[in-house]
Amino acid sequence: MKILYLLNAYKDDGPGLLINRIAAHLASHEDARVYCAALSRDGVLRESFINKGIPTYFIGMKGFWDYPKYLALKKLLRHEPFDVLHTNLVRADIVGRLAAKEASIPVVVSTEHGIHAWAHWGKAVRALVKKCYIRTSHHAKAIIAVSDYVKSCLLAEGLPEQKVVRIHNGVDTNVYFPMTRYEKENYRNYICDMHVTNMIGFVGNLIEMKGIQYFINALPKVFIHFPELLAIIVGEGALRKKMEEEVEKLGLHKRVKFLGHVAGLTSRLIASLDILVQPSLTESFGLTAAEALSCEVPVVAANSGGLPEIVEDGVCGFIVPPRDSDALSDKICHLLDNPEKRKAFGTAGRQRVLSKFNIANTAEQYLALYQNLLTSK
């Protein structure tokens, strides 16, 4: 079986890294030959595919629609007898489905990572893209929703239930694994030269949708009870400068560190935490939360999107109302004040990921879906 994964760009974001890990797992499978292509924006992720022995293509599209490059994609699909085209994110979905239909690809599958991304476009553009997405969905044999939340959104948009399949995203548990107390202390000493009793953190894009402002607003109350705490913020985004100014205004700049985008070290930074805080206003799945649980780090998360599917409230973390900084600070303080509960939550979280959100399981579910669709075509 020849499988081509089509991305918008070779970008090391959540969808890109997910496909990179799934492709790597399936590349070692005797029933699969895996390839990857990106429509636009070459990048570091392409090198990762190549290092894993996965052949890559770069289409070089400019803008949402580039007809000459569309023809190049169609030529690729006709030249290589792919059995499955698997598209990811809305532009690759629309462009890939159209090209696959003209190239007579037997099976087209799309993974929907979250339709809330459409909300950032203008009303007219959003309406046009949505119309194209729905119409081209007829060319897909299946659409994978990464959570029950995303599945419900797709059904609400009018997609037929028999076409939408929920397959949760997965975590590479060999990359996201627990740290010893000694290793955690070494990481903290590297980040901060002051005495640190505990470390909590936020990992994600510094944008309104990720709720970073509610994490910052929760910190003063936490620091009253735990003055030797360190809070780290990993990521970049439009709100970084504003959040840095807010931390300065609150007088917390010595104990709150903005680390920016930390390439290659995110897994170890997450593992070095005592608590991960994910206050997102919307989240299609909650991969960062799952990665933290895999590292035996309990999570305090907002009750939004797919997060309650990942974080079992009162078992491996806490679910709080969105936009509620007081609720965030209360649960953070509760966990900081109860190290045995943190440990129990961490152990339960790792077991939950191993059984429900393991990348190997996700990849095998993808492969089984392809096989079923090919035999039923």
mmCIF file of C-alpha atoms in Angstrom:
data_model
loop_
_atom_site.group_PDB
_atom_site.id
_atom_site.type_symbol
_atom_site.label_atom_id
_atom_site.label_comp_id
_atom_site.label_asym_id
_atom_site.label_seq_id
_atom_site.Cartn_x
_atom_site.Cartn_y
_atom_site.Cartn_z
ATOM 1 C CA MET A 1 0.000 0.000 0.000
ATOM 2 C CA LYS A 2 1.426 3.381 -1.066
ATOM 3 C CA ILE A 3 0.352 6.267 1.181
ATOM 4 C CA LEU A 4 0.989 9.962 0.501
ATOM 5 C CA TYR A 5 0.496 12.409 3.364
ATOM 6 C CA LEU A 6 -0.267 15.928 2.118
ATOM 7 C CA LEU A 7 0.449 18.871 4.435
ATOM 8 C CA ASN A 8 0.019 22.612 3.966
ATOM 9 C CA ALA A 9 3.660 23.149 4.924
ATOM 10 C CA TYR A 10 6.648 21.371 6.437
ATOM 11 C CA LYS A 11 5.973 23.104 9.742
ATOM 12 C CA ASP A 12 6.743 21.555 13.121
ATOM 13 C CA ASP A 13 3.326 22.363 14.576
ATOM 14 C CA GLY A 14 0.840 19.926 16.113
ATOM 15 C CA PRO A 15 -0.605 18.503 12.860
ATOM 16 C CA GLY A 16 2.815 18.327 11.194
ATOM 17 C CA LEU A 17 4.451 16.527 14.100
ATOM 18 C CA LEU A 18 1.520 14.122 14.398
ATOM 19 C CA ILE A 19 1.823 13.072 10.748
ATOM 20 C CA ASN A 20 5.606 12.878 11.079
ATOM 21 C CA ARG A 21 5.276 10.392 13.942
ATOM 22 C CA ILE A 22 2.494 8.379 12.308
ATOM 23 C CA ALA A 23 4.447 8.186 9.047
ATOM 24 C CA ALA A 24 7.559 7.044 10.915
ATOM 25 C CA HIS A 25 5.601 4.283 12.628
ATOM 26 C CA LEU A 26 3.948 3.099 9.410
ATOM 27 C CA ALA A 27 7.212 3.281 7.435
ATOM 28 C CA SER A 28 8.455 0.307 9.446
ATOM 29 C CA HIS A 29 5.284 -1.640 8.612
ATOM 30 C CA GLU A 30 5.620 -4.270 5.893
ATOM 31 C CA ASP A 31 2.176 -3.401 4.509
ATOM 32 C CA ALA A 32 2.897 0.303 3.963
ATOM 33 C CA ARG A 33 5.167 2.502 1.836
ATOM 34 C CA VAL A 34 4.927 6.054 3.093
ATOM 35 C CA TYR A 35 5.595 9.393 1.363
ATOM 36 C CA CYS A 36 4.985 13.022 2.334
ATOM 37 C CA ALA A 37 4.336 16.211 0.347
ATOM 38 C CA ALA A 38 3.726 19.832 1.339
ATOM 39 C CA LEU A 39 1.899 22.439 -0.710
ATOM 40 C CA SER A 40 3.907 25.462 0.419
ATOM 41 C CA ARG A 41 6.657 26.505 2.827
ATOM 42 C CA ASP A 42 9.549 24.134 2.977
ATOM 43 C CA GLY A 43 10.899 23.743 6.516
ATOM 44 C CA VAL A 44 12.707 21.813 9.229
ATOM 45 C CA LEU A 45 10.024 19.134 9.384
ATOM 46 C CA ARG A 46 10.963 17.956 5.907
ATOM 47 C CA GLU A 47 14.439 17.074 7.161
ATOM 48 C CA SER A 48 12.846 15.014 9.926
ATOM 49 C CA PHE A 49 10.869 12.997 7.362
ATOM 50 C CA ILE A 50 14.022 12.469 5.279
ATOM 51 C CA ASN A 51 16.017 11.361 8.333
ATOM 52 C CA LYS A 52 13.326 8.753 8.987
ATOM 53 C CA GLY A 53 13.761 7.408 5.446
ATOM 54 C CA ILE A 54 10.476 8.844 4.161
ATOM 55 C CA PRO A 55 10.589 10.262 0.587
ATOM 56 C CA THR A 56 9.332 13.858 0.386
ATOM 57 C CA TYR A 57 7.969 16.253 -2.233
ATOM 58 C CA PHE A 58 7.553 20.029 -2.209
ATOM 59 C CA ILE A 59 4.858 21.507 -4.467
ATOM 60 C CA GLY A 60 5.725 25.196 -3.930
ATOM 61 C CA MET A 61 2.237 26.733 -4.018
ATOM 62 C CA LYS A 62 1.900 30.484 -3.506
ATOM 63 C CA GLY A 63 -1.323 31.618 -1.877
ATOM 64 C CA PHE A 64 -4.386 29.499 -1.193
ATOM 65 C CA TRP A 65 -4.853 28.587 -4.864
ATOM 66 C CA ASP A 66 -2.032 28.367 -7.417
ATOM 67 C CA TYR A 67 -3.236 26.668 -10.601
ATOM 68 C CA PRO A 68 0.178 25.839 -12.152
ATOM 69 C CA LYS A 69 1.259 24.221 -8.871
ATOM 70 C CA TYR A 70 -2.098 22.467 -8.610
ATOM 71 C CA LEU A 71 -1.275 20.889 -11.968
ATOM 72 C CA ALA A 72 2.116 19.867 -10.558
ATOM 73 C CA LEU A 73 0.392 18.107 -7.654
ATOM 74 C CA LYS A 74 -2.005 16.380 -10.041
ATOM 75 C CA LYS A 75 0.957 15.261 -12.164
ATOM 76 C CA LEU A 76 2.650 13.798 -9.073
ATOM 77 C CA LEU A 77 -0.503 11.884 -8.133
ATOM 78 C CA ARG A 78 -0.821 10.505 -11.658
ATOM 79 C CA HIS A 79 2.872 9.618 -11.949
ATOM 80 C CA GLU A 80 3.050 7.734 -8.643
ATOM 81 C CA PRO A 81 0.388 5.030 -8.210
ATOM 82 C CA PHE A 82 -0.617 5.988 -4.662
ATOM 83 C CA ASP A 83 -3.335 3.904 -3.068
ATOM 84 C CA VAL A 84 -4.139 6.459 -0.364
ATOM 85 C CA LEU A 85 -3.917 10.247 -0.236
ATOM 86 C CA HIS A 86 -4.237 11.525 3.326
ATOM 87 C CA THR A 87 -4.712 15.299 3.590
ATOM 88 C CA ASN A 88 -4.287 17.518 6.645
ATOM 89 C CA LEU A 89 -5.685 21.018 7.302
ATOM 90 C CA VAL A 90 -8.218 22.854 5.184
ATOM 91 C CA ARG A 91 -6.151 23.999 2.178
ATOM 92 C CA ALA A 92 -4.492 20.611 1.719
ATOM 93 C CA ASP A 93 -7.939 19.042 2.158
ATOM 94 C CA ILE A 94 -9.564 21.093 -0.602
ATOM 95 C CA VAL A 95 -6.647 21.106 -3.058
ATOM 96 C CA GLY A 96 -5.716 17.483 -2.390
ATOM 97 C CA ARG A 97 -9.241 16.125 -2.783
ATOM 98 C CA LEU A 98 -9.715 17.888 -6.126
ATOM 99 C CA ALA A 99 -6.367 16.695 -7.480
ATOM 100 C CA ALA A 100 -6.949 13.152 -6.205
ATOM 101 C CA LYS A 101 -10.324 12.954 -7.949
ATOM 102 C CA GLU A 102 -8.785 13.977 -11.278
ATOM 103 C CA ALA A 103 -5.851 11.609 -10.752
ATOM 104 C CA SER A 104 -8.167 8.708 -9.812
ATOM 105 C CA ILE A 105 -6.578 8.004 -6.417
ATOM 106 C CA PRO A 106 -8.571 5.058 -4.964
ATOM 107 C CA VAL A 107 -8.861 6.314 -1.375
ATOM 108 C CA VAL A 108 -8.760 9.861 -0.018
ATOM 109 C CA VAL A 109 -8.763 10.444 3.747
ATOM 110 C CA SER A 110 -8.644 13.785 5.574
ATOM 111 C CA THR A 111 -7.803 14.458 9.202
ATOM 112 C CA GLU A 112 -9.684 17.375 10.723
ATOM 113 C CA HIS A 113 -7.530 18.919 13.442
ATOM 114 C CA GLY A 114 -10.067 21.580 14.436
ATOM 115 C CA ILE A 115 -12.475 23.737 12.451
ATOM 116 C CA HIS A 116 -12.073 26.659 14.894
ATOM 117 C CA ALA A 117 -9.117 27.727 12.694
ATOM 118 C CA TRP A 118 -11.663 29.022 10.174
ATOM 119 C CA ALA A 119 -12.845 31.653 12.663
ATOM 120 C CA HIS A 120 -9.744 33.797 12.099
ATOM 121 C CA TRP A 121 -10.633 34.509 8.466
ATOM 122 C CA GLY A 122 -12.957 37.227 7.204
ATOM 123 C CA LYS A 123 -16.648 36.422 6.896
ATOM 124 C CA ALA A 124 -16.705 36.221 3.079
ATOM 125 C CA VAL A 125 -13.512 34.149 2.859
ATOM 126 C CA ARG A 126 -14.699 31.865 5.658
ATOM 127 C CA ALA A 127 -17.997 31.237 3.877
ATOM 128 C CA LEU A 128 -16.239 30.438 0.586
ATOM 129 C CA VAL A 129 -13.671 28.126 2.173
ATOM 130 C CA LYS A 130 -16.360 26.343 4.180
ATOM 131 C CA LYS A 131 -18.401 25.815 1.007
ATOM 132 C CA CYS A 132 -15.359 24.386 -0.814
ATOM 133 C CA TYR A 133 -14.493 22.185 2.167
ATOM 134 C CA ILE A 134 -17.995 20.703 2.397
ATOM 135 C CA ARG A 135 -18.281 20.158 -1.366
ATOM 136 C CA THR A 136 -14.876 18.506 -1.722
ATOM 137 C CA SER A 137 -15.570 16.302 1.313
ATOM 138 C CA HIS A 138 -17.664 14.157 -1.055
ATOM 139 C CA HIS A 139 -14.375 13.065 -2.666
ATOM 140 C CA ALA A 140 -13.053 11.755 0.664
ATOM 141 C CA LYS A 141 -13.835 8.203 1.714
ATOM 142 C CA ALA A 142 -13.400 9.156 5.376
ATOM 143 C CA ILE A 143 -12.748 12.203 7.520
ATOM 144 C CA ILE A 144 -10.884 11.575 10.757
ATOM 145 C CA ALA A 145 -11.871 13.723 13.738
ATOM 146 C CA VAL A 146 -9.101 13.913 16.344
ATOM 147 C CA SER A 147 -11.612 14.030 19.216
ATOM 148 C CA ASP A 148 -15.293 13.537 19.961
ATOM 149 C CA TYR A 149 -15.509 17.326 20.193
ATOM 150 C CA VAL A 150 -14.238 17.766 16.620
ATOM 151 C CA LYS A 151 -16.548 14.988 15.433
ATOM 152 C CA SER A 152 -19.563 16.789 16.903
ATOM 153 C CA CYS A 153 -18.454 20.015 15.167
ATOM 154 C CA LEU A 154 -18.153 18.253 11.809
ATOM 155 C CA LEU A 155 -21.579 16.661 12.159
ATOM 156 C CA ALA A 156 -23.026 20.065 13.054
ATOM 157 C CA GLU A 157 -21.564 21.407 9.790
ATOM 158 C CA GLY A 158 -23.570 18.810 7.896
ATOM 159 C CA LEU A 159 -21.031 16.074 7.182
ATOM 160 C CA PRO A 160 -22.606 12.590 7.083
ATOM 161 C CA GLU A 161 -22.031 10.607 10.262
ATOM 162 C CA GLN A 162 -20.981 7.459 8.396
ATOM 163 C CA LYS A 163 -18.052 9.354 6.858
ATOM 164 C CA VAL A 164 -16.656 10.847 10.094
ATOM 165 C CA VAL A 165 -14.379 8.569 12.125
ATOM 166 C CA ARG A 166 -12.985 9.561 15.509
ATOM 167 C CA ILE A 167 -9.349 8.564 16.010
ATOM 168 C CA HIS A 168 -7.620 10.333 18.873
ATOM 169 C CA ASN A 169 -4.210 11.885 18.318
ATOM 170 C CA GLY A 170 -1.307 10.018 19.866
ATOM 171 C CA VAL A 171 1.804 10.769 21.889
ATOM 172 C CA ASP A 172 5.215 9.211 21.348
ATOM 173 C CA THR A 173 5.695 7.853 24.855
ATOM 174 C CA ASN A 174 9.367 7.146 24.115
ATOM 175 C CA VAL A 175 9.914 10.893 23.646
ATOM 176 C CA TYR A 176 7.543 12.095 26.374
ATOM 177 C CA PHE A 177 8.570 10.149 29.468
ATOM 178 C CA PRO A 178 8.977 10.995 33.181
ATOM 179 C CA MET A 179 11.986 12.706 34.751
ATOM 180 C CA THR A 180 13.578 11.830 38.056
ATOM 181 C CA ARG A 181 13.544 14.431 40.830
ATOM 182 C CA TYR A 182 17.299 14.911 40.332
ATOM 183 C CA GLU A 183 16.820 15.597 36.601
ATOM 184 C CA LYS A 184 14.044 18.077 37.350
ATOM 185 C CA GLU A 185 16.255 19.973 39.779
ATOM 186 C CA ASN A 186 19.025 20.190 37.174
ATOM 187 C CA TYR A 187 16.632 21.655 34.621
ATOM 188 C CA ARG A 188 15.362 24.217 37.107
ATOM 189 C CA ASN A 189 18.875 25.273 38.028
ATOM 190 C CA TYR A 190 19.594 25.760 34.328
ATOM 191 C CA ILE A 191 16.505 27.947 33.841
ATOM 192 C CA CYS A 192 16.679 29.982 37.050
ATOM 193 C CA ASP A 193 19.559 30.851 39.385
ATOM 194 C CA MET A 194 17.246 31.322 42.404
ATOM 195 C CA HIS A 195 16.026 28.642 44.790
ATOM 196 C CA VAL A 196 12.992 26.925 43.297
ATOM 197 C CA THR A 197 10.676 24.626 45.243
ATOM 198 C CA ASN A 198 8.288 23.777 42.397
ATOM 199 C CA MET A 199 7.824 24.624 38.736
ATOM 200 C CA ILE A 200 4.612 25.036 36.777
ATOM 201 C CA GLY A 201 4.245 25.954 33.143
ATOM 202 C CA PHE A 202 2.281 26.893 30.064
ATOM 203 C CA VAL A 203 3.295 25.463 26.675
ATOM 204 C CA GLY A 204 1.689 26.771 23.496
ATOM 205 C CA ASN A 205 1.166 29.707 21.184
ATOM 206 C CA LEU A 206 0.842 33.011 23.021
ATOM 207 C CA ILE A 207 -2.488 33.943 21.487
ATOM 208 C CA GLU A 208 -5.888 34.697 22.963
ATOM 209 C CA MET A 209 -7.352 31.337 21.932
ATOM 210 C CA LYS A 210 -4.802 29.510 24.117
ATOM 211 C CA GLY A 211 -5.881 31.426 27.239
ATOM 212 C CA ILE A 212 -2.388 32.599 28.234
ATOM 213 C CA GLN A 213 -3.876 35.756 29.783
ATOM 214 C CA TYR A 214 -5.865 33.669 32.286
ATOM 215 C CA PHE A 215 -2.749 31.769 33.324
ATOM 216 C CA ILE A 216 -0.907 35.058 33.960
ATOM 217 C CA ASN A 217 -3.858 36.426 35.945
ATOM 218 C CA ALA A 218 -3.909 33.278 38.099
ATOM 219 C CA LEU A 219 -0.277 33.625 39.168
ATOM 220 C CA PRO A 220 -0.430 36.397 41.841
ATOM 221 C CA LYS A 221 -2.707 34.298 44.054
ATOM 222 C CA VAL A 222 -0.457 31.245 43.580
ATOM 223 C CA PHE A 223 2.721 33.168 44.450
ATOM 224 C CA ILE A 224 1.166 34.437 47.696
ATOM 225 C CA HIS A 225 1.091 30.842 48.950
ATOM 226 C CA PHE A 226 4.199 29.581 47.109
ATOM 227 C CA PRO A 227 6.708 32.460 46.844
ATOM 228 C CA GLU A 228 9.599 30.184 45.781
ATOM 229 C CA LEU A 229 7.665 28.804 42.821
ATOM 230 C CA LEU A 230 8.932 29.206 39.242
ATOM 231 C CA ALA A 231 6.508 29.574 36.321
ATOM 232 C CA ILE A 232 7.752 29.066 32.764
ATOM 233 C CA ILE A 233 6.027 30.016 29.531
ATOM 234 C CA VAL A 234 7.150 28.122 26.441
ATOM 235 C CA GLY A 235 6.047 29.462 23.070
ATOM 236 C CA GLU A 236 5.756 32.538 20.897
ATOM 237 C CA GLY A 237 2.839 34.594 19.656
ATOM 238 C CA ALA A 238 1.148 37.948 19.260
ATOM 239 C CA LEU A 239 0.483 38.343 23.004
ATOM 240 C CA ARG A 240 4.055 37.793 24.204
ATOM 241 C CA LYS A 241 4.993 41.462 24.650
ATOM 242 C CA LYS A 242 1.674 42.267 26.335
ATOM 243 C CA MET A 243 2.018 39.306 28.705
ATOM 244 C CA GLU A 244 5.617 40.230 29.559
ATOM 245 C CA GLU A 245 4.444 43.745 30.411
ATOM 246 C CA GLU A 246 1.652 42.313 32.571
ATOM 247 C CA VAL A 247 4.103 40.099 34.475
ATOM 248 C CA GLU A 248 6.360 43.124 35.013
ATOM 249 C CA LYS A 249 3.404 45.158 36.269
ATOM 250 C CA LEU A 250 2.506 42.383 38.723
ATOM 251 C CA GLY A 251 6.088 42.335 40.022
ATOM 252 C CA LEU A 252 6.558 38.669 39.108
ATOM 253 C CA HIS A 253 9.259 39.030 36.439
ATOM 254 C CA LYS A 254 11.937 37.290 38.539
ATOM 255 C CA ARG A 255 9.763 34.213 39.004
ATOM 256 C CA VAL A 256 8.041 34.025 35.605
ATOM 257 C CA LYS A 257 10.304 33.132 32.682
ATOM 258 C CA PHE A 258 9.347 33.511 29.016
ATOM 259 C CA LEU A 259 11.451 30.929 27.179
ATOM 260 C CA GLY A 260 10.082 31.438 23.670
ATOM 261 C CA HIS A 261 10.096 28.628 21.131
ATOM 262 C CA VAL A 262 12.524 25.966 22.354
ATOM 263 C CA ALA A 263 13.250 23.672 19.414
ATOM 264 C CA GLY A 264 14.000 20.082 20.367
ATOM 265 C CA LEU A 265 13.668 20.613 24.123
ATOM 266 C CA THR A 266 9.909 20.857 24.593
ATOM 267 C CA SER A 267 9.496 17.265 25.777
ATOM 268 C CA ARG A 268 12.113 17.668 28.509
ATOM 269 C CA LEU A 269 10.761 21.046 29.598
ATOM 270 C CA ILE A 270 7.293 19.539 29.975
ATOM 271 C CA ALA A 271 8.735 16.597 31.927
ATOM 272 C CA SER A 272 10.543 19.009 34.275
ATOM 273 C CA LEU A 273 7.257 20.568 35.438
ATOM 274 C CA ASP A 274 5.266 19.750 38.552
ATOM 275 C CA ILE A 275 2.045 20.947 36.884
ATOM 276 C CA LEU A 276 1.115 21.869 33.319
ATOM 277 C CA VAL A 277 -1.600 24.502 32.946
ATOM 278 C CA GLN A 278 -3.669 24.515 29.743
ATOM 279 C CA PRO A 279 -6.336 27.253 29.944
ATOM 280 C CA SER A 280 -7.316 27.157 26.242
ATOM 281 C CA LEU A 281 -10.601 28.730 25.184
ATOM 282 C CA THR A 282 -10.891 26.125 22.459
ATOM 283 C CA GLU A 283 -8.786 23.044 21.776
ATOM 284 C CA SER A 284 -9.520 20.422 19.148
ATOM 285 C CA PHE A 285 -7.660 17.695 21.040
ATOM 286 C CA GLY A 286 -5.185 18.918 23.635
ATOM 287 C CA LEU A 287 -1.939 17.288 22.527
ATOM 288 C CA THR A 288 0.198 19.259 24.993
ATOM 289 C CA ALA A 289 -1.965 18.017 27.859
ATOM 290 C CA ALA A 290 -1.542 14.429 26.657
ATOM 291 C CA GLU A 291 2.222 14.934 26.350
ATOM 292 C CA ALA A 292 2.371 16.207 29.932
ATOM 293 C CA LEU A 293 0.378 13.236 31.216
ATOM 294 C CA SER A 294 2.786 10.941 29.366
ATOM 295 C CA CYS A 295 5.579 12.576 31.406
ATOM 296 C CA GLU A 296 3.646 11.915 34.655
ATOM 297 C CA VAL A 297 2.896 15.632 34.986
ATOM 298 C CA PRO A 298 -0.655 16.405 36.202
ATOM 299 C CA VAL A 299 -2.645 18.944 34.189
ATOM 300 C CA VAL A 300 -4.978 21.765 35.157
ATOM 301 C CA ALA A 301 -7.022 22.474 32.029
ATOM 302 C CA ALA A 302 -10.033 24.476 30.939
ATOM 303 C CA ASN A 303 -13.292 22.719 30.168
ATOM 304 C CA SER A 304 -13.097 23.427 26.445
ATOM 305 C CA GLY A 305 -12.978 21.435 23.225
ATOM 306 C CA GLY A 306 -11.327 18.045 23.503
ATOM 307 C CA LEU A 307 -9.468 18.701 26.768
ATOM 308 C CA PRO A 308 -11.981 16.858 29.012
ATOM 309 C CA GLU A 309 -11.441 13.777 26.815
ATOM 310 C CA ILE A 310 -7.728 13.876 27.628
ATOM 311 C CA VAL A 311 -7.639 14.999 31.258
ATOM 312 C CA GLU A 312 -9.840 12.872 33.498
ATOM 313 C CA ASP A 313 -10.996 15.285 36.179
ATOM 314 C CA GLY A 314 -9.875 14.292 39.662
ATOM 315 C CA VAL A 315 -7.835 11.338 38.353
ATOM 316 C CA CYS A 316 -4.875 12.755 36.429
ATOM 317 C CA GLY A 317 -5.602 16.461 36.737
ATOM 318 C CA PHE A 318 -8.382 18.989 37.114
ATOM 319 C CA ILE A 319 -10.863 20.510 34.669
ATOM 320 C CA VAL A 320 -11.935 24.080 35.472
ATOM 321 C CA PRO A 321 -14.324 26.538 33.789
ATOM 322 C CA PRO A 322 -12.753 28.471 30.890
ATOM 323 C CA ARG A 323 -11.770 32.122 31.453
ATOM 324 C CA ASP A 324 -11.646 31.525 35.235
ATOM 325 C CA SER A 325 -8.277 32.553 36.679
ATOM 326 C CA ASP A 326 -9.466 32.025 40.265
ATOM 327 C CA ALA A 327 -10.402 28.413 39.533
ATOM 328 C CA LEU A 328 -7.010 27.883 37.879
ATOM 329 C CA SER A 329 -5.130 29.278 40.872
ATOM 330 C CA ASP A 330 -7.211 27.239 43.349
ATOM 331 C CA LYS A 331 -6.443 23.937 41.609
ATOM 332 C CA ILE A 332 -2.781 24.822 41.073
ATOM 333 C CA CYS A 333 -2.423 25.630 44.783
ATOM 334 C CA HIS A 334 -4.248 22.445 45.752
ATOM 335 C CA LEU A 335 -1.820 20.301 43.757
ATOM 336 C CA LEU A 336 1.252 22.205 44.936
ATOM 337 C CA ASP A 337 0.081 21.675 48.502
ATOM 338 C CA ASN A 338 -0.427 17.917 47.965
ATOM 339 C CA PRO A 339 2.707 16.242 46.555
ATOM 340 C CA GLU A 340 1.289 12.740 47.055
ATOM 341 C CA LYS A 341 -1.774 13.623 44.998
ATOM 342 C CA ARG A 342 0.495 15.081 42.300
ATOM 343 C CA LYS A 343 2.409 11.821 42.205
ATOM 344 C CA ALA A 344 -0.775 9.727 42.032
ATOM 345 C CA PHE A 345 -2.203 11.954 39.288
ATOM 346 C CA GLY A 346 1.071 11.674 37.367
ATOM 347 C CA THR A 347 1.102 7.878 37.530
ATOM 348 C CA ALA A 348 -2.540 7.710 36.426
ATOM 349 C CA GLY A 349 -1.858 10.150 33.597
ATOM 350 C CA ARG A 350 0.993 8.091 32.152
ATOM 351 C CA GLN A 351 -1.141 4.941 32.240
ATOM 352 C CA ARG A 352 -4.014 6.786 30.574
ATOM 353 C CA VAL A 353 -1.797 7.885 27.674
ATOM 354 C CA LEU A 354 -0.229 4.436 27.277
ATOM 355 C CA SER A 355 -3.661 2.843 26.996
ATOM 356 C CA LYS A 356 -5.653 5.503 25.106
ATOM 357 C CA PHE A 357 -3.390 8.077 23.425
ATOM 358 C CA ASN A 358 -0.284 6.163 22.335
ATOM 359 C CA ILE A 359 1.026 7.131 18.863
ATOM 360 C CA ALA A 360 1.518 3.456 17.979
ATOM 361 C CA ASN A 361 -2.188 2.802 18.573
ATOM 362 C CA THR A 362 -3.136 5.869 16.531
ATOM 363 C CA ALA A 363 -0.953 4.766 13.607
ATOM 364 C CA GLU A 364 -2.390 1.246 13.656
ATOM 365 C CA GLN A 365 -5.930 2.668 13.620
ATOM 366 C CA TYR A 366 -4.998 4.794 10.596
ATOM 367 C CA LEU A 367 -3.602 1.747 8.786
ATOM 368 C CA ALA A 368 -6.669 -0.360 9.596
ATOM 369 C CA LEU A 369 -8.896 2.410 8.233
ATOM 370 C CA TYR A 370 -6.917 2.568 4.967
ATOM 371 C CA GLN A 371 -7.131 -1.205 4.561
ATOM 372 C CA ASN A 372 -10.875 -1.252 5.195
ATOM 373 C CA LEU A 373 -11.495 1.573 2.721
ATOM 374 C CA LEU A 374 -9.355 -0.055 0.030
ATOM 375 C CA THR A 375 -11.138 -3.388 0.334
ATOM 376 C CA SER A 376 -14.587 -1.754 0.334
ATOM 377 C CA LYS A 377 -13.984 0.594 -2.595
#
